[in-house]
């Protein structure tokens, strides 16, 4: 049986005419005798009626720290609504289809509400429906823990559902349909001359996704990579081929073209970050101060990032939602930190940049030419990131994109 998994994001499903386009895309594969599994996100974005954010806001109106179990049950409703509607739309065209929840699709996760990891997929039920000639529509983003509790897979997690099903069903490929042409050198909403990458390695897209390019969930890539299932990121509204994620591509004369990691793949950003700085040189007693600070934050369940420890100072970042709590924890240790509440991280990502001289110098040049202060920086073998004020984020992304000449010529 030839199986393809196609996932459609929220903006691709928001209106009946868009869902009709989705039905067209799926129907064209059925005509070729392919068995189709369709994974759906919740319809729309932000404050649209049945979008995930709407459910989250609704819950937070009742309680700013809602119970995680109930939060997951409510958050998962968006995918159920869109999946049921799409299934019904298939039937309206006389295309046999069936809707399955994450649990019914056999997606078994750990018990971590809000960010559960898929442990395994029991695809038996899906296969039975496919054999009966039905399109199987699966609610993305949701699963079932081994103790029977409903879980969600973290924001953007419908991509993860699609990948896990692609691997479990040994699909020919997985399509991630969204509202942009494919994976680009930067978010096209910020960088107008961002360029489409027609082919990209699993490694490259994984790094981009981990550094904030939310076009695909990083876990979706990690899962597809395990079985080398090709993954395409494509636009629902155009016929463009989008981006092929693989390590090789069929070329002329049946020769395989190897896709290599680029020096710089793209520029990413993450906002909603607060930077916390402790000037330990000013404290009366600095013995074991690092341990005290990080232990207290850990006990308060605060996740820290971008940690820089010097003999005279400690710097790190937290998610903006946790900044006030972190401040409180430090005050209880008699530490008055300096906090820069509105920060963003911009990063240049490129799996082959390691060992190439001059990359950091270009980063600094790009930002200083635009009068953007670097609050902190760091690097790994696949990226260099800089913390900047949130108000400078867009300008910084564009400046880096220009400096590394990533745009359309
Ligand atoms: P969906 O609902 O289809 O899953 P998402 O909003 O999760 O859509 O992801 C698509 C969005 O990712 C695009 O609208 C785009 O603004 C953003 N994006 C961020 N970085 C990139 C990038 N490098 N290439 C393409 N899109 C990007
Ligand atoms: N609806 C979920 C979210 O907004 C999952 C997804 O869209 O992939 O995060
Ligand atoms: Mg998404």
Tab-separated table of C-alpha atoms and ligand atoms in Angstrom:
chain	number	residue	atom	x	y	z
A	1	UNK	CA	0.000	0.000	0.000
A	2	UNK	CA	1.359	3.442	-0.990
A	3	UNK	CA	0.705	5.831	1.889
A	4	UNK	CA	1.241	9.593	2.097
A	5	UNK	CA	0.712	11.713	5.217
A	6	UNK	CA	-0.340	15.324	4.639
A	7	UNK	CA	-0.620	17.802	7.500
A	8	UNK	CA	-2.532	21.063	7.165
A	9	UNK	CA	-1.877	23.987	9.497
A	10	UNK	CA	-4.527	26.215	11.050
A	11	UNK	CA	-4.538	28.912	8.370
A	12	UNK	CA	-5.068	26.227	5.678
A	13	UNK	CA	-8.287	25.091	7.360
A	14	UNK	CA	-9.804	28.330	8.606
A	15	UNK	CA	-12.649	28.655	6.056
A	16	UNK	CA	-14.862	26.193	4.117
A	17	UNK	CA	-13.327	27.305	0.800
A	18	UNK	CA	-9.834	26.603	2.154
A	19	UNK	CA	-10.907	23.195	3.417
A	20	UNK	CA	-12.275	22.616	-0.060
A	21	UNK	CA	-8.778	23.293	-1.444
A	22	UNK	CA	-7.452	20.743	1.080
A	23	UNK	CA	-10.005	18.206	-0.213
A	24	UNK	CA	-8.785	18.898	-3.793
A	25	UNK	CA	-5.157	18.254	-2.837
A	26	UNK	CA	-6.032	15.005	-1.051
A	27	UNK	CA	-8.396	13.882	-3.843
A	28	UNK	CA	-5.669	14.295	-6.470
A	29	UNK	CA	-3.525	11.779	-4.545
A	30	UNK	CA	-6.453	9.371	-4.157
A	31	UNK	CA	-6.866	9.403	-7.931
A	32	UNK	CA	-3.346	8.017	-8.189
A	33	UNK	CA	-4.280	5.129	-5.931
A	34	UNK	CA	-2.461	6.482	-2.884
A	35	UNK	CA	-3.862	5.868	0.605
A	36	UNK	CA	-4.182	9.178	2.423
A	37	UNK	CA	-3.701	10.123	6.062
A	38	UNK	CA	-4.540	13.763	6.767
A	39	UNK	CA	-3.394	15.427	9.989
A	40	UNK	CA	-5.104	18.655	11.011
A	41	UNK	CA	-4.318	21.590	13.293
A	42	UNK	CA	-6.915	23.764	14.968
A	43	UNK	CA	-8.560	26.218	12.572
A	44	UNK	CA	-7.182	29.741	12.324
A	45	UNK	CA	-4.707	31.612	14.459
A	46	UNK	CA	-4.503	33.895	17.488
A	47	UNK	CA	-8.044	34.944	18.408
A	48	UNK	CA	-9.966	33.057	15.717
A	49	UNK	CA	-12.977	31.293	17.246
A	50	UNK	CA	-11.605	27.737	17.410
A	51	UNK	CA	-7.853	28.430	17.482
A	52	UNK	CA	-5.636	27.006	20.221
A	53	UNK	CA	-4.770	30.471	21.578
A	54	UNK	CA	-8.467	31.230	21.970
A	55	UNK	CA	-8.917	28.168	24.189
A	56	UNK	CA	-5.834	29.083	26.210
A	57	UNK	CA	-7.077	32.656	26.742
A	58	UNK	CA	-10.509	31.380	27.688
A	59	UNK	CA	-9.001	29.162	30.379
A	60	UNK	CA	-6.696	31.906	31.657
A	61	UNK	CA	-9.675	34.222	32.149
A	62	UNK	CA	-10.898	31.720	34.744
A	63	UNK	CA	-7.524	30.995	36.317
A	64	UNK	CA	-4.126	32.479	35.365
A	65	UNK	CA	-2.410	29.155	36.289
A	66	UNK	CA	-4.931	26.596	35.046
A	67	UNK	CA	-4.692	22.909	35.982
A	68	UNK	CA	-2.466	21.317	33.272
A	69	UNK	CA	-4.638	18.217	32.827
A	70	UNK	CA	-7.803	20.212	32.129
A	71	UNK	CA	-5.830	22.717	30.042
A	72	UNK	CA	-4.763	19.877	27.713
A	73	UNK	CA	-8.329	18.628	27.400
A	74	UNK	CA	-9.508	22.101	26.374
A	75	UNK	CA	-6.514	22.833	24.097
A	76	UNK	CA	-7.064	19.592	22.194
A	77	UNK	CA	-10.616	20.630	21.211
A	78	UNK	CA	-9.463	22.783	18.278
A	79	UNK	CA	-8.033	19.831	16.363
A	80	UNK	CA	-11.168	17.766	17.054
A	81	UNK	CA	-13.397	20.506	15.613
A	82	UNK	CA	-11.330	21.020	12.451
A	83	UNK	CA	-10.869	17.266	11.894
A	84	UNK	CA	-14.574	16.510	12.208
A	85	UNK	CA	-15.494	19.369	9.836
A	86	UNK	CA	-12.930	18.299	7.243
A	87	UNK	CA	-14.126	14.684	7.422
A	88	UNK	CA	-17.664	15.847	6.865
A	89	UNK	CA	-16.511	17.946	3.902
A	90	UNK	CA	-14.933	14.808	2.338
A	91	UNK	CA	-18.260	12.997	2.691
A	92	UNK	CA	-20.009	15.956	1.019
A	93	UNK	CA	-17.920	15.078	-2.036
A	94	UNK	CA	-18.700	11.378	-1.680
A	95	UNK	CA	-15.143	10.659	-0.560
A	96	UNK	CA	-15.281	8.086	2.270
A	97	UNK	CA	-13.401	9.432	5.288
A	98	UNK	CA	-13.125	8.815	9.002
A	99	UNK	CA	-12.004	11.089	11.821
A	100	UNK	CA	-9.729	9.715	14.557
A	101	UNK	CA	-8.653	11.472	17.752
A	102	UNK	CA	-4.998	11.136	18.800
A	103	UNK	CA	-5.998	8.269	21.087
A	104	UNK	CA	-8.008	6.488	18.378
A	105	UNK	CA	-5.061	6.906	16.004
A	106	UNK	CA	-2.883	5.042	18.532
A	107	UNK	CA	-0.597	7.934	19.517
A	108	UNK	CA	0.781	7.036	22.922
A	109	UNK	CA	2.772	9.651	24.836
A	110	UNK	CA	4.462	10.224	28.161
A	111	UNK	CA	2.360	11.970	30.809
A	112	UNK	CA	3.875	15.438	30.474
A	113	UNK	CA	0.811	17.664	30.029
A	114	UNK	CA	1.328	20.531	27.583
A	115	UNK	CA	4.529	19.150	26.094
A	116	UNK	CA	4.167	15.381	25.912
A	117	UNK	CA	6.583	13.271	23.865
A	118	UNK	CA	5.284	10.473	21.668
A	119	UNK	CA	6.480	7.104	22.980
A	120	UNK	CA	5.054	4.954	20.207
A	121	UNK	CA	2.271	4.731	17.637
A	122	UNK	CA	-0.024	1.744	17.276
A	123	UNK	CA	-1.207	2.316	13.698
A	124	UNK	CA	-3.470	-0.753	13.489
A	125	UNK	CA	-6.753	1.141	13.414
A	126	UNK	CA	-5.493	3.603	10.785
A	127	UNK	CA	-4.383	0.722	8.567
A	128	UNK	CA	-7.779	-0.979	8.864
A	129	UNK	CA	-9.549	2.212	7.715
A	130	UNK	CA	-7.059	2.743	4.871
A	131	UNK	CA	-7.662	-0.819	3.676
A	132	UNK	CA	-11.383	0.009	3.540
A	133	UNK	CA	-10.488	2.843	1.153
A	134	UNK	CA	-11.160	5.717	3.544
A	135	UNK	CA	-9.242	8.945	3.953
A	136	UNK	CA	-8.101	8.899	7.577
A	137	UNK	CA	-8.281	12.338	9.176
A	138	UNK	CA	-6.299	12.494	12.433
A	139	UNK	CA	-6.408	15.247	15.055
A	140	UNK	CA	-2.879	16.602	15.352
A	141	UNK	CA	-1.280	17.803	18.580
A	142	UNK	CA	-2.979	15.242	20.857
A	143	UNK	CA	-2.215	11.817	22.242
A	144	UNK	CA	-2.971	9.541	25.142
A	145	UNK	CA	-0.651	8.761	28.031
A	146	UNK	CA	-0.228	5.154	29.123
A	147	UNK	CA	-2.421	5.889	32.165
A	148	UNK	CA	-5.274	6.946	29.872
A	149	UNK	CA	-4.913	10.724	30.272
A	150	UNK	CA	-5.261	13.001	27.253
A	151	UNK	CA	-2.065	14.935	26.484
A	152	UNK	CA	-0.957	17.617	24.012
A	153	UNK	CA	2.384	17.652	22.235
A	154	UNK	CA	3.582	21.259	22.719
A	155	UNK	CA	2.775	24.280	20.559
A	156	UNK	CA	3.076	23.462	16.872
A	157	UNK	CA	2.771	19.766	17.753
A	158	UNK	CA	0.533	18.754	14.833
A	159	UNK	CA	3.739	18.562	12.787
A	160	UNK	CA	4.986	15.977	15.279
A	161	UNK	CA	1.802	13.926	14.879
A	162	UNK	CA	2.290	13.919	11.087
A	163	UNK	CA	5.894	12.772	11.345
A	164	UNK	CA	5.155	10.066	13.874
A	165	UNK	CA	2.377	8.695	11.663
A	166	UNK	CA	4.626	8.927	8.600
A	167	UNK	CA	7.234	6.825	10.364
A	168	UNK	CA	4.730	4.344	11.851
A	169	UNK	CA	3.027	3.817	8.463
A	170	UNK	CA	6.266	3.845	6.474
A	171	UNK	CA	4.837	6.626	4.310
A	172	UNK	CA	6.387	7.539	0.961
A	173	UNK	CA	6.699	11.064	2.273
A	174	UNK	CA	5.183	13.560	4.672
A	175	UNK	CA	3.832	16.915	3.473
A	176	UNK	CA	3.577	19.813	5.896
A	177	UNK	CA	1.212	22.313	4.293
A	178	UNK	CA	1.286	25.842	5.661
A	179	UNK	CA	0.756	29.493	4.700
A	180	UNK	CA	4.247	30.226	3.290
A	181	UNK	CA	6.028	28.838	0.228
A	182	UNK	CA	8.291	26.555	2.261
A	183	UNK	CA	11.347	26.905	4.467
A	184	UNK	CA	12.979	30.255	3.781
A	185	UNK	CA	16.220	31.960	4.737
A	186	UNK	CA	14.226	33.942	7.337
A	187	UNK	CA	10.630	34.434	8.360
A	188	UNK	CA	9.068	36.095	5.289
A	189	UNK	CA	6.793	38.059	7.606
A	190	UNK	CA	9.877	39.957	8.795
A	191	UNK	CA	12.289	39.754	5.872
A	192	UNK	CA	10.581	40.667	2.605
A	193	UNK	CA	13.434	39.347	0.418
A	194	UNK	CA	13.707	36.006	2.269
A	195	UNK	CA	14.569	33.246	-0.196
A	196	UNK	CA	12.879	29.866	-0.535
A	197	UNK	CA	15.223	26.936	0.113
A	198	UNK	CA	14.180	24.267	-2.354
A	199	UNK	CA	16.138	21.495	-0.638
A	200	UNK	CA	17.474	21.318	2.887
A	201	UNK	CA	19.015	18.608	5.068
A	202	UNK	CA	17.294	17.240	8.161
A	203	UNK	CA	20.157	18.668	10.157
A	204	UNK	CA	19.745	22.189	8.770
A	205	UNK	CA	16.000	22.403	9.283
A	206	UNK	CA	16.338	20.897	12.729
A	207	UNK	CA	18.787	23.647	13.722
A	208	UNK	CA	16.542	26.358	12.243
A	209	UNK	CA	13.502	24.974	14.047
A	210	UNK	CA	15.324	24.643	17.366
A	211	UNK	CA	16.504	28.245	17.084
A	212	UNK	CA	12.962	29.521	16.638
A	213	UNK	CA	11.899	29.156	12.971
A	214	UNK	CA	8.440	27.898	13.832
A	215	UNK	CA	7.660	26.750	10.290
A	216	UNK	CA	8.123	23.129	11.465
A	217	UNK	CA	8.341	21.680	14.959
A	218	UNK	CA	11.907	20.441	15.647
A	219	UNK	CA	10.614	17.169	17.076
A	220	UNK	CA	8.799	16.453	13.805
A	221	UNK	CA	12.117	16.593	11.994
A	222	UNK	CA	13.892	14.421	14.544
A	223	UNK	CA	11.207	11.760	14.144
A	224	UNK	CA	11.117	11.801	10.302
A	225	UNK	CA	14.914	11.641	10.280
A	226	UNK	CA	14.907	8.384	12.249
A	227	UNK	CA	13.555	6.515	9.223
A	228	UNK	CA	14.775	9.013	6.585
A	229	UNK	CA	11.197	9.658	5.483
A	230	UNK	CA	11.335	12.615	3.059
A	231	UNK	CA	9.400	15.601	4.320
A	232	UNK	CA	8.172	18.525	2.243
A	233	UNK	CA	7.139	21.918	3.542
A	234	UNK	CA	4.673	23.430	1.094
A	235	UNK	CA	2.078	26.142	0.683
A	236	UNK	CA	-1.597	25.141	0.662
A	237	UNK	CA	-2.594	28.077	-1.515
A	238	UNK	CA	-0.114	27.719	-4.405
A	239	UNK	CA	1.202	24.895	-6.571
A	240	UNK	CA	4.820	25.532	-5.621
A	241	UNK	CA	6.864	22.438	-4.747
A	242	UNK	CA	8.098	24.066	-1.546
A	243	UNK	CA	11.078	22.720	0.353
A	244	UNK	CA	12.186	19.106	0.240
A	245	UNK	CA	13.806	17.938	3.465
A	246	UNK	CA	16.068	14.966	2.828
A	247	UNK	CA	19.735	14.152	2.579
A	248	UNK	CA	19.574	13.267	-1.106
A	249	UNK	CA	17.325	14.109	-4.032
A	250	UNK	CA	16.732	12.156	-7.213
A	251	UNK	CA	18.445	13.978	-10.082
A	252	UNK	CA	18.866	13.389	-13.806
A	253	UNK	CA	19.753	9.829	-14.984
A	254	UNK	CA	18.602	8.416	-11.652
A	255	UNK	CA	21.695	9.865	-9.986
A	256	UNK	CA	21.130	10.913	-6.398
A	257	UNK	CA	22.137	14.483	-5.646
A	258	UNK	CA	23.584	14.754	-2.146
A	259	UNK	CA	22.289	17.797	-0.292
A	260	UNK	CA	24.984	19.276	1.914
A	261	UNK	CA	24.706	21.564	4.924
A	262	UNK	CA	25.223	25.212	3.963
A	263	UNK	CA	27.606	27.539	5.746
A	264	UNK	CA	24.668	29.801	6.671
A	265	UNK	CA	21.173	28.381	6.241
A	266	UNK	CA	19.152	31.235	7.654
A	267	UNK	CA	18.382	33.749	10.368
A	268	UNK	CA	15.980	33.004	13.203
A	269	UNK	CA	14.532	34.862	16.161
A	270	UNK	CA	12.813	34.178	19.458
A	271	UNK	CA	11.035	36.858	21.461
A	272	UNK	CA	9.495	36.895	24.947
A	273	UNK	CA	12.820	36.650	26.709
A	274	UNK	CA	13.997	38.494	29.842
A	275	UNK	CA	17.677	38.866	30.688
A	276	UNK	CA	18.718	38.690	34.332
A	277	UNK	CA	22.086	40.076	35.458
A	278	UNK	CA	23.599	39.679	38.885
A	279	UNK	CA	26.662	41.715	39.684
A	280	UNK	CA	28.282	39.330	42.152
A	281	UNK	CA	31.216	41.720	42.657
A	282	UNK	CA	28.862	43.968	44.688
A	283	UNK	CA	27.611	41.255	47.031
A	284	UNK	CA	28.947	41.015	50.610
A	285	UNK	CA	29.335	37.219	50.537
A	286	UNK	CA	29.999	35.522	47.208
A	287	UNK	CA	30.952	32.063	48.477
A	288	UNK	CA	28.984	29.426	46.584
A	289	UNK	CA	26.780	32.151	45.080
A	290	UNK	CA	26.407	30.406	41.695
A	291	UNK	CA	25.127	27.246	43.319
A	292	UNK	CA	22.710	29.183	45.562
A	293	UNK	CA	21.277	31.077	42.603
A	294	UNK	CA	20.786	28.157	40.241
A	295	UNK	CA	19.532	25.797	42.965
A	296	UNK	CA	16.913	28.309	44.111
A	297	UNK	CA	15.738	28.839	40.525
A	298	UNK	CA	15.578	25.080	39.937
A	299	UNK	CA	13.532	24.576	43.115
A	300	UNK	CA	11.122	27.236	41.866
A	301	UNK	CA	10.837	25.290	38.582
A	302	UNK	CA	12.240	28.149	36.519
A	303	UNK	CA	14.010	27.152	33.340
A	304	UNK	CA	17.122	29.238	32.587
A	305	UNK	CA	18.923	29.692	29.307
A	306	UNK	CA	21.964	31.455	27.824
A	307	UNK	CA	23.893	31.143	31.038
A	308	UNK	CA	27.157	33.058	31.397
A	309	UNK	CA	29.031	32.801	34.687
A	310	UNK	CA	32.023	35.097	35.348
A	311	UNK	CA	33.934	35.701	38.593
A	312	UNK	CA	32.228	39.127	38.798
A	313	UNK	CA	28.797	38.403	37.321
A	314	UNK	CA	26.098	35.888	36.450
A	315	UNK	CA	23.848	36.398	33.433
A	316	UNK	CA	21.076	34.255	32.119
A	317	UNK	CA	17.687	34.525	30.470
A	318	UNK	CA	14.223	33.247	31.365
A	319	UNK	CA	10.928	33.274	29.528
A	320	UNK	CA	9.267	36.639	30.090
A	321	UNK	CA	6.373	34.924	31.940
A	322	UNK	CA	8.815	33.723	34.570
A	323	UNK	CA	10.805	36.944	34.989
A	324	UNK	CA	8.910	38.288	37.994
A	325	UNK	CA	8.974	34.928	39.731
A	326	UNK	CA	12.755	34.722	39.159
A	327	UNK	CA	13.154	38.234	40.568
A	328	UNK	CA	11.243	37.168	43.684
A	329	UNK	CA	13.389	34.040	44.127
A	330	UNK	CA	16.578	36.117	43.915
A	331	UNK	CA	15.248	38.765	46.311
A	332	UNK	CA	14.668	35.991	48.830
A	333	UNK	CA	18.442	35.362	48.577
A	334	UNK	CA	19.035	39.123	49.176
A	335	UNK	CA	20.089	39.575	45.567
A	336	UNK	CA	18.732	42.560	43.609
A	337	UNK	CA	19.263	41.616	39.966
A	338	UNK	CA	19.169	43.966	36.990
A	339	UNK	CA	16.456	42.786	34.623
A	340	UNK	CA	15.988	43.679	30.966
A	341	UNK	CA	12.407	42.550	30.514
A	342	UNK	CA	11.869	42.856	26.767
A	343	UNK	CA	14.580	40.986	24.904
A	344	UNK	CA	14.790	38.808	21.825
A	345	UNK	CA	17.339	36.335	20.575
A	346	UNK	CA	18.465	36.515	16.959
A	347	UNK	CA	20.615	33.731	15.561
A	348	UNK	CA	22.493	32.907	12.413
A	349	UNK	CA	22.171	29.211	11.780
A	350	UNK	CA	24.449	27.169	9.572
A	351	UNK	CA	25.653	23.653	10.167
A	352	UNK	CA	28.867	24.201	8.163
A	353	UNK	CA	30.005	27.510	9.700
A	354	UNK	CA	32.249	25.913	12.259
A	355	UNK	CA	35.940	26.672	11.765
A	356	UNK	CA	35.280	29.456	9.218
A	357	UNK	CA	37.009	32.665	10.344
A	358	UNK	CA	35.184	35.992	10.261
A	359	UNK	CA	31.588	34.920	10.890
A	360	UNK	CA	31.321	36.658	14.284
A	361	UNK	CA	33.009	39.742	12.916
A	362	UNK	CA	30.289	39.995	10.256
A	363	UNK	CA	27.576	39.511	12.892
A	364	UNK	CA	28.985	42.354	14.997
A	365	UNK	CA	29.414	44.537	11.926
A	366	UNK	CA	25.791	43.983	10.845
A	367	UNK	CA	24.392	44.853	14.251
A	368	UNK	CA	26.647	47.798	15.104
A	369	UNK	CA	26.114	49.392	11.676
A	370	UNK	CA	22.428	49.427	12.595
A	371	UNK	CA	23.078	50.768	16.105
A	372	UNK	CA	21.832	47.576	17.721
A	373	UNK	CA	23.422	46.786	21.079
A	374	UNK	CA	24.391	43.157	21.698
A	375	UNK	CA	23.301	42.431	25.280
A	376	UNK	CA	24.864	38.973	25.339
A	377	UNK	CA	26.027	36.444	22.799
A	378	UNK	CA	26.880	32.783	22.506
A	379	UNK	CA	27.582	30.119	19.959
A	380	UNK	CA	27.578	26.436	19.232
A	381	UNK	CA	28.998	24.586	16.257
A	382	UNK	CA	25.813	25.291	14.277
A	383	UNK	CA	24.868	28.823	15.282
A	384	UNK	CA	25.812	32.197	16.700
A	385	UNK	CA	23.137	33.997	18.663
A	386	UNK	CA	22.867	37.502	20.053
A	387	UNK	CA	20.473	38.843	22.630
A	388	UNK	CA	19.080	42.253	21.662
A	389	UNK	CA	16.280	44.501	22.893
A	390	UNK	CA	12.901	43.319	21.599
A	391	UNK	CA	12.401	46.625	19.780
A	392	UNK	CA	15.515	45.867	17.701
A	393	UNK	CA	14.562	42.291	16.783
A	394	UNK	CA	13.137	42.829	13.288
A	395	UNK	CA	15.915	45.240	12.335
A	396	UNK	CA	18.545	42.783	13.604
A	397	UNK	CA	17.103	39.861	11.618
A	398	UNK	CA	17.042	41.955	8.431
A	399	UNK	CA	20.559	43.313	9.034
A	400	UNK	CA	22.016	39.813	9.476
A	401	UNK	CA	20.106	38.539	6.461
A	402	UNK	CA	21.543	41.406	4.368
A	403	UNK	CA	25.086	41.049	5.701
A	404	UNK	CA	25.256	37.349	4.848
A	405	UNK	CA	23.625	38.042	1.453
A	406	UNK	CA	20.907	35.459	1.974
A	407	UNK	CA	18.156	37.303	0.110
A	408	UNK	CA	16.796	37.019	-3.396
A	409	UNK	CA	19.292	38.623	-5.770
B	1	LIG	P1	0.919	26.291	10.642
B	1	LIG	O1	-0.288	26.778	11.355
B	1	LIG	O2	0.672	26.031	9.187
B	1	LIG	O3	1.605	25.160	11.338
B	1	LIG	P2	2.927	28.087	11.675
B	1	LIG	O4	2.492	29.464	12.027
B	1	LIG	O5	3.170	27.124	12.764
B	1	LIG	O6	1.890	27.539	10.600
B	1	LIG	O7	4.275	28.147	10.798
B	1	LIG	C1	4.300	28.896	9.612
B	1	LIG	C2	4.904	30.268	9.873
B	1	LIG	O8	6.293	30.118	10.200
B	1	LIG	C3	4.914	31.187	8.678
B	1	LIG	O9	3.720	31.906	8.568
B	1	LIG	C4	6.119	32.082	8.922
B	1	LIG	O10	5.737	33.366	9.356
B	1	LIG	C5	6.878	31.385	10.050
B	1	LIG	N1	8.326	31.217	9.800
B	1	LIG	C6	9.308	31.490	10.711
B	1	LIG	N2	10.511	31.258	10.200
B	1	LIG	C7	10.336	30.811	8.945
B	1	LIG	C8	11.225	30.385	7.905
B	1	LIG	N3	12.556	30.366	8.073
B	1	LIG	N4	10.692	29.975	6.736
B	1	LIG	C9	9.356	29.979	6.551
B	1	LIG	N5	8.452	30.369	7.503
B	1	LIG	C10	8.936	30.785	8.677
B	2	LIG	N1	-2.990	23.900	17.320
B	2	LIG	C1	-1.727	23.665	17.984
B	2	LIG	C2	-0.985	24.979	18.209
B	2	LIG	O1	-1.477	26.035	17.823
B	2	LIG	C3	-0.874	22.664	17.273
B	2	LIG	C4	-0.440	23.075	15.868
B	2	LIG	O2	-0.984	24.008	15.299
B	2	LIG	O3	0.461	22.416	15.335
B	2	LIG	O4	0.065	24.961	18.767
B	3	LIG	MG1	2.904	25.088	12.980
